[in-house]
């Protein structure tokens, strides 16, 4: 099944997801998430945030999607709207969908990856980034951050993920 992109207000992804699930229970809505943690007053705080701020995905056949979008317009819901590419509703590329699915796994959340530096080369040892070294753009071992670049509908998105660095 193909994935289409829905834009929503950044920070309101969960609200939009809840409302859309109630109104359209037969449509599969996907909100990929990521786990991020940081130190606050000596404690490590872990939170789950959207992987793509301001975006949701709809998994649907194309003919069902038009009906879904027409209902969105009919209800005058200003919580989510379709993303068009070249003036048409187009699904994200299969490669993009497979990459997102690999990152989020079965739980829908990008978990922490384990990395190590070997001979000045960065190597992913474990986690969702295993085998995806090519999308890593920047790392910060001190802050436990990995900057990756993911393309969705020909638009490059920089996403900050968490990584534990081992020696």
PDB file of C-alpha atoms in Angstrom:
ATOM      1  CA  UNK A   1       0.000   0.000   0.000  1.00  0.00           C
ATOM      2  CA  UNK A   2       1.339   3.424  -0.909  1.00  0.00           C
ATOM      3  CA  UNK A   3       1.983   6.236   1.570  1.00  0.00           C
ATOM      4  CA  UNK A   4       0.812   9.793   0.977  1.00  0.00           C
ATOM      5  CA  UNK A   5       1.866  12.853   2.954  1.00  0.00           C
ATOM      6  CA  UNK A   6      -0.399  14.955   5.166  1.00  0.00           C
ATOM      7  CA  UNK A   7       0.855  18.287   6.471  1.00  0.00           C
ATOM      8  CA  UNK A   8      -0.226  19.389   9.917  1.00  0.00           C
ATOM      9  CA  UNK A   9       0.651  22.116  12.377  1.00  0.00           C
ATOM     10  CA  UNK A  10       4.080  21.444  13.844  1.00  0.00           C
ATOM     11  CA  UNK A  11       3.696  20.229  17.427  1.00  0.00           C
ATOM     12  CA  UNK A  12       0.055  19.225  16.853  1.00  0.00           C
ATOM     13  CA  UNK A  13       0.733  15.882  15.141  1.00  0.00           C
ATOM     14  CA  UNK A  14      -0.736  13.817  18.013  1.00  0.00           C
ATOM     15  CA  UNK A  15      -3.851  15.987  18.196  1.00  0.00           C
ATOM     16  CA  UNK A  16      -4.385  15.693  14.450  1.00  0.00           C
ATOM     17  CA  UNK A  17      -3.772  11.944  14.600  1.00  0.00           C
ATOM     18  CA  UNK A  18      -6.339  11.465  17.387  1.00  0.00           C
ATOM     19  CA  UNK A  19      -9.026  13.507  15.618  1.00  0.00           C
ATOM     20  CA  UNK A  20      -8.402  11.849  12.256  1.00  0.00           C
ATOM     21  CA  UNK A  21      -8.490   8.364  13.823  1.00  0.00           C
ATOM     22  CA  UNK A  22     -11.886   9.137  15.355  1.00  0.00           C
ATOM     23  CA  UNK A  23     -13.328  10.492  12.115  1.00  0.00           C
ATOM     24  CA  UNK A  24     -11.707   8.027   9.719  1.00  0.00           C
ATOM     25  CA  UNK A  25     -11.213   4.760  11.578  1.00  0.00           C
ATOM     26  CA  UNK A  26     -10.875   2.810   8.334  1.00  0.00           C
ATOM     27  CA  UNK A  27      -7.894   4.854   7.069  1.00  0.00           C
ATOM     28  CA  UNK A  28      -4.387   3.887   8.186  1.00  0.00           C
ATOM     29  CA  UNK A  29      -2.608   6.945   9.551  1.00  0.00           C
ATOM     30  CA  UNK A  30       1.079   6.798  10.407  1.00  0.00           C
ATOM     31  CA  UNK A  31       3.013   9.158  12.629  1.00  0.00           C
ATOM     32  CA  UNK A  32       6.631   7.948  12.790  1.00  0.00           C
ATOM     33  CA  UNK A  33       8.369   8.925  16.031  1.00  0.00           C
ATOM     34  CA  UNK A  34      11.859   9.096  17.493  1.00  0.00           C
ATOM     35  CA  UNK A  35      13.186   8.675  21.008  1.00  0.00           C
ATOM     36  CA  UNK A  36      15.473  11.467  22.235  1.00  0.00           C
ATOM     37  CA  UNK A  37      16.977  11.972  25.684  1.00  0.00           C
ATOM     38  CA  UNK A  38      19.054  14.626  27.372  1.00  0.00           C
ATOM     39  CA  UNK A  39      20.373  15.544  30.794  1.00  0.00           C
ATOM     40  CA  UNK A  40      18.335  17.810  32.993  1.00  0.00           C
ATOM     41  CA  UNK A  41      19.496  18.575  36.526  1.00  0.00           C
ATOM     42  CA  UNK A  42      21.650  15.449  36.588  1.00  0.00           C
ATOM     43  CA  UNK A  43      18.920  13.090  35.392  1.00  0.00           C
ATOM     44  CA  UNK A  44      18.433  11.665  31.929  1.00  0.00           C
ATOM     45  CA  UNK A  45      15.034  12.520  30.517  1.00  0.00           C
ATOM     46  CA  UNK A  46      13.736  10.544  27.555  1.00  0.00           C
ATOM     47  CA  UNK A  47      10.881  11.759  25.372  1.00  0.00           C
ATOM     48  CA  UNK A  48       9.235  10.599  22.168  1.00  0.00           C
ATOM     49  CA  UNK A  49       8.841  13.205  19.422  1.00  0.00           C
ATOM     50  CA  UNK A  50       7.556  13.015  15.845  1.00  0.00           C
ATOM     51  CA  UNK A  51      10.201  11.912  13.357  1.00  0.00           C
ATOM     52  CA  UNK A  52       8.948  14.479  10.834  1.00  0.00           C
ATOM     53  CA  UNK A  53       7.633  17.538  12.641  1.00  0.00           C
ATOM     54  CA  UNK A  54       4.423  18.734  11.000  1.00  0.00           C
ATOM     55  CA  UNK A  55       3.854  15.606   8.892  1.00  0.00           C
ATOM     56  CA  UNK A  56       1.705  12.479   9.006  1.00  0.00           C
ATOM     57  CA  UNK A  57       1.393   9.716   6.449  1.00  0.00           C
ATOM     58  CA  UNK A  58      -1.715   8.067   5.047  1.00  0.00           C
ATOM     59  CA  UNK A  59      -1.434   4.496   3.785  1.00  0.00           C
ATOM     60  CA  UNK A  60      -4.199   4.078   1.262  1.00  0.00           C
ATOM     61  CA  UNK A  61      -5.016   3.056  -2.270  1.00  0.00           C
ATOM     62  CA  UNK A  62      -5.185   6.149  -4.524  1.00  0.00           C
ATOM     63  CA  UNK A  63      -8.936   5.846  -5.187  1.00  0.00           C
ATOM     64  CA  UNK A  64      -9.723   5.779  -1.441  1.00  0.00           C
ATOM     65  CA  UNK A  65      -7.417   8.714  -0.826  1.00  0.00           C
ATOM     66  CA  UNK A  66      -9.468  11.165  -2.924  1.00  0.00           C
ATOM     67  CA  UNK A  67     -12.533  10.272  -0.855  1.00  0.00           C
ATOM     68  CA  UNK A  68     -10.545  10.793   2.366  1.00  0.00           C
ATOM     69  CA  UNK A  69      -9.325  14.229   1.225  1.00  0.00           C
ATOM     70  CA  UNK A  70     -12.833  15.241   0.113  1.00  0.00           C
ATOM     71  CA  UNK A  71     -14.143  14.337   3.576  1.00  0.00           C
ATOM     72  CA  UNK A  72     -11.349  16.399   5.150  1.00  0.00           C
ATOM     73  CA  UNK A  73     -12.490  19.394   3.086  1.00  0.00           C
ATOM     74  CA  UNK A  74     -16.161  18.718   3.843  1.00  0.00           C
ATOM     75  CA  UNK A  75     -15.525  18.650   7.614  1.00  0.00           C
ATOM     76  CA  UNK A  76     -13.484  21.864   7.182  1.00  0.00           C
ATOM     77  CA  UNK A  77     -10.769  20.422   9.373  1.00  0.00           C
ATOM     78  CA  UNK A  78      -7.811  22.762   9.413  1.00  0.00           C
ATOM     79  CA  UNK A  79      -5.675  20.242  11.262  1.00  0.00           C
ATOM     80  CA  UNK A  80      -4.262  18.387   8.283  1.00  0.00           C
ATOM     81  CA  UNK A  81      -4.083  18.918   4.557  1.00  0.00           C
ATOM     82  CA  UNK A  82      -2.667  16.878   1.694  1.00  0.00           C
ATOM     83  CA  UNK A  83       0.759  17.573   0.230  1.00  0.00           C
ATOM     84  CA  UNK A  84       0.734  17.854  -3.536  1.00  0.00           C
ATOM     85  CA  UNK A  85       3.750  17.376  -5.760  1.00  0.00           C
ATOM     86  CA  UNK A  86       3.674  18.971  -9.203  1.00  0.00           C
ATOM     87  CA  UNK A  87      -0.034  19.724  -8.680  1.00  0.00           C
ATOM     88  CA  UNK A  88      -1.039  16.109  -8.062  1.00  0.00           C
ATOM     89  CA  UNK A  89      -1.404  13.722  -5.161  1.00  0.00           C
ATOM     90  CA  UNK A  90       1.567  11.426  -5.447  1.00  0.00           C
ATOM     91  CA  UNK A  91       2.779   8.795  -3.009  1.00  0.00           C
ATOM     92  CA  UNK A  92       6.240   8.934  -1.530  1.00  0.00           C
ATOM     93  CA  UNK A  93       8.770   6.761  -3.328  1.00  0.00           C
ATOM     94  CA  UNK A  94       8.946   3.118  -2.321  1.00  0.00           C
ATOM     95  CA  UNK A  95      12.579   3.616  -1.226  1.00  0.00           C
ATOM     96  CA  UNK A  96      11.515   6.457   1.092  1.00  0.00           C
ATOM     97  CA  UNK A  97       8.711   4.360   2.562  1.00  0.00           C
ATOM     98  CA  UNK A  98      11.020   1.375   3.128  1.00  0.00           C
ATOM     99  CA  UNK A  99      13.637   3.609   4.776  1.00  0.00           C
ATOM    100  CA  UNK A 100      11.070   5.077   7.179  1.00  0.00           C
ATOM    101  CA  UNK A 101       9.705   1.604   7.960  1.00  0.00           C
ATOM    102  CA  UNK A 102      13.235   0.318   8.638  1.00  0.00           C
ATOM    103  CA  UNK A 103      13.942   3.242  10.951  1.00  0.00           C
ATOM    104  CA  UNK A 104      10.738   2.958  12.999  1.00  0.00           C
ATOM    105  CA  UNK A 105      10.627  -0.846  13.122  1.00  0.00           C
ATOM    106  CA  UNK A 106       7.523  -2.549  14.500  1.00  0.00           C
ATOM    107  CA  UNK A 107       7.052  -0.139  17.404  1.00  0.00           C
ATOM    108  CA  UNK A 108       6.724   2.989  15.267  1.00  0.00           C
ATOM    109  CA  UNK A 109       9.628   4.684  17.101  1.00  0.00           C
ATOM    110  CA  UNK A 110      13.227   5.205  16.012  1.00  0.00           C
ATOM    111  CA  UNK A 111      15.131   3.863  18.993  1.00  0.00           C
ATOM    112  CA  UNK A 112      18.709   4.617  20.032  1.00  0.00           C
ATOM    113  CA  UNK A 113      21.510   3.366  17.765  1.00  0.00           C
ATOM    114  CA  UNK A 114      24.938   2.230  18.954  1.00  0.00           C
ATOM    115  CA  UNK A 115      27.973   3.540  17.058  1.00  0.00           C
ATOM    116  CA  UNK A 116      31.725   3.272  17.281  1.00  0.00           C
ATOM    117  CA  UNK A 117      34.639   4.942  15.589  1.00  0.00           C
ATOM    118  CA  UNK A 118      37.091   2.489  14.093  1.00  0.00           C
ATOM    119  CA  UNK A 119      40.149   3.715  12.182  1.00  0.00           C
ATOM    120  CA  UNK A 120      38.599   7.193  11.895  1.00  0.00           C
ATOM    121  CA  UNK A 121      35.516   5.614  10.291  1.00  0.00           C
ATOM    122  CA  UNK A 122      32.097   5.788  11.914  1.00  0.00           C
ATOM    123  CA  UNK A 123      30.392   2.415  12.124  1.00  0.00           C
ATOM    124  CA  UNK A 124      26.859   1.626  13.265  1.00  0.00           C
ATOM    125  CA  UNK A 125      27.024  -1.411  15.540  1.00  0.00           C
ATOM    126  CA  UNK A 126      23.376  -1.821  16.503  1.00  0.00           C
ATOM    127  CA  UNK A 127      19.973  -0.148  16.228  1.00  0.00           C
ATOM    128  CA  UNK A 128      17.758   1.211  13.487  1.00  0.00           C
ATOM    129  CA  UNK A 129      20.647   2.929  11.652  1.00  0.00           C
ATOM    130  CA  UNK A 130      22.416  -0.401  11.082  1.00  0.00           C
ATOM    131  CA  UNK A 131      23.213  -0.540   7.369  1.00  0.00           C
ATOM    132  CA  UNK A 132      22.169   3.077   6.855  1.00  0.00           C
ATOM    133  CA  UNK A 133      25.551   4.756   7.311  1.00  0.00           C
ATOM    134  CA  UNK A 134      24.987   6.697   4.070  1.00  0.00           C
ATOM    135  CA  UNK A 135      22.211   8.854   5.592  1.00  0.00           C
ATOM    136  CA  UNK A 136      24.351   9.965   8.570  1.00  0.00           C
ATOM    137  CA  UNK A 137      25.548  13.531   7.990  1.00  0.00           C
ATOM    138  CA  UNK A 138      26.903  14.622  11.373  1.00  0.00           C
ATOM    139  CA  UNK A 139      27.553  13.127  14.813  1.00  0.00           C
ATOM    140  CA  UNK A 140      28.064  14.564  18.267  1.00  0.00           C
ATOM    141  CA  UNK A 141      29.285  11.898  20.701  1.00  0.00           C
ATOM    142  CA  UNK A 142      29.208  14.360  23.621  1.00  0.00           C
ATOM    143  CA  UNK A 143      25.511  15.146  23.111  1.00  0.00           C
ATOM    144  CA  UNK A 144      24.647  11.607  21.912  1.00  0.00           C
ATOM    145  CA  UNK A 145      23.233  13.021  18.683  1.00  0.00           C
ATOM    146  CA  UNK A 146      23.262  11.798  15.108  1.00  0.00           C
ATOM    147  CA  UNK A 147      22.079  14.067  12.305  1.00  0.00           C
ATOM    148  CA  UNK A 148      20.600  12.099   9.412  1.00  0.00           C
ATOM    149  CA  UNK A 149      19.160  13.258   6.124  1.00  0.00           C
ATOM    150  CA  UNK A 150      16.007  11.616   4.787  1.00  0.00           C
ATOM    151  CA  UNK A 151      14.283  12.569   1.551  1.00  0.00           C
ATOM    152  CA  UNK A 152      10.480  12.706   1.385  1.00  0.00           C
ATOM    153  CA  UNK A 153       8.850  13.778  -1.894  1.00  0.00           C
ATOM    154  CA  UNK A 154      12.166  15.166  -3.182  1.00  0.00           C
ATOM    155  CA  UNK A 155      12.555  17.340  -0.082  1.00  0.00           C
ATOM    156  CA  UNK A 156      15.563  16.661   2.151  1.00  0.00           C
ATOM    157  CA  UNK A 157      14.727  16.550   5.854  1.00  0.00           C
ATOM    158  CA  UNK A 158      17.438  16.752   8.501  1.00  0.00           C
ATOM    159  CA  UNK A 159      16.496  14.762  11.572  1.00  0.00           C
ATOM    160  CA  UNK A 160      18.257  14.520  14.897  1.00  0.00           C
ATOM    161  CA  UNK A 161      18.381  11.007  16.362  1.00  0.00           C
ATOM    162  CA  UNK A 162      19.997   9.617  19.469  1.00  0.00           C
ATOM    163  CA  UNK A 163      23.136   7.513  19.371  1.00  0.00           C
ATOM    164  CA  UNK A 164      25.279   5.899  22.027  1.00  0.00           C
ATOM    165  CA  UNK A 165      28.975   5.848  21.196  1.00  0.00           C
ATOM    166  CA  UNK A 166      31.120   2.912  22.362  1.00  0.00           C
ATOM    167  CA  UNK A 167      34.849   2.338  22.134  1.00  0.00           C
TER     168      UNK A 167
END
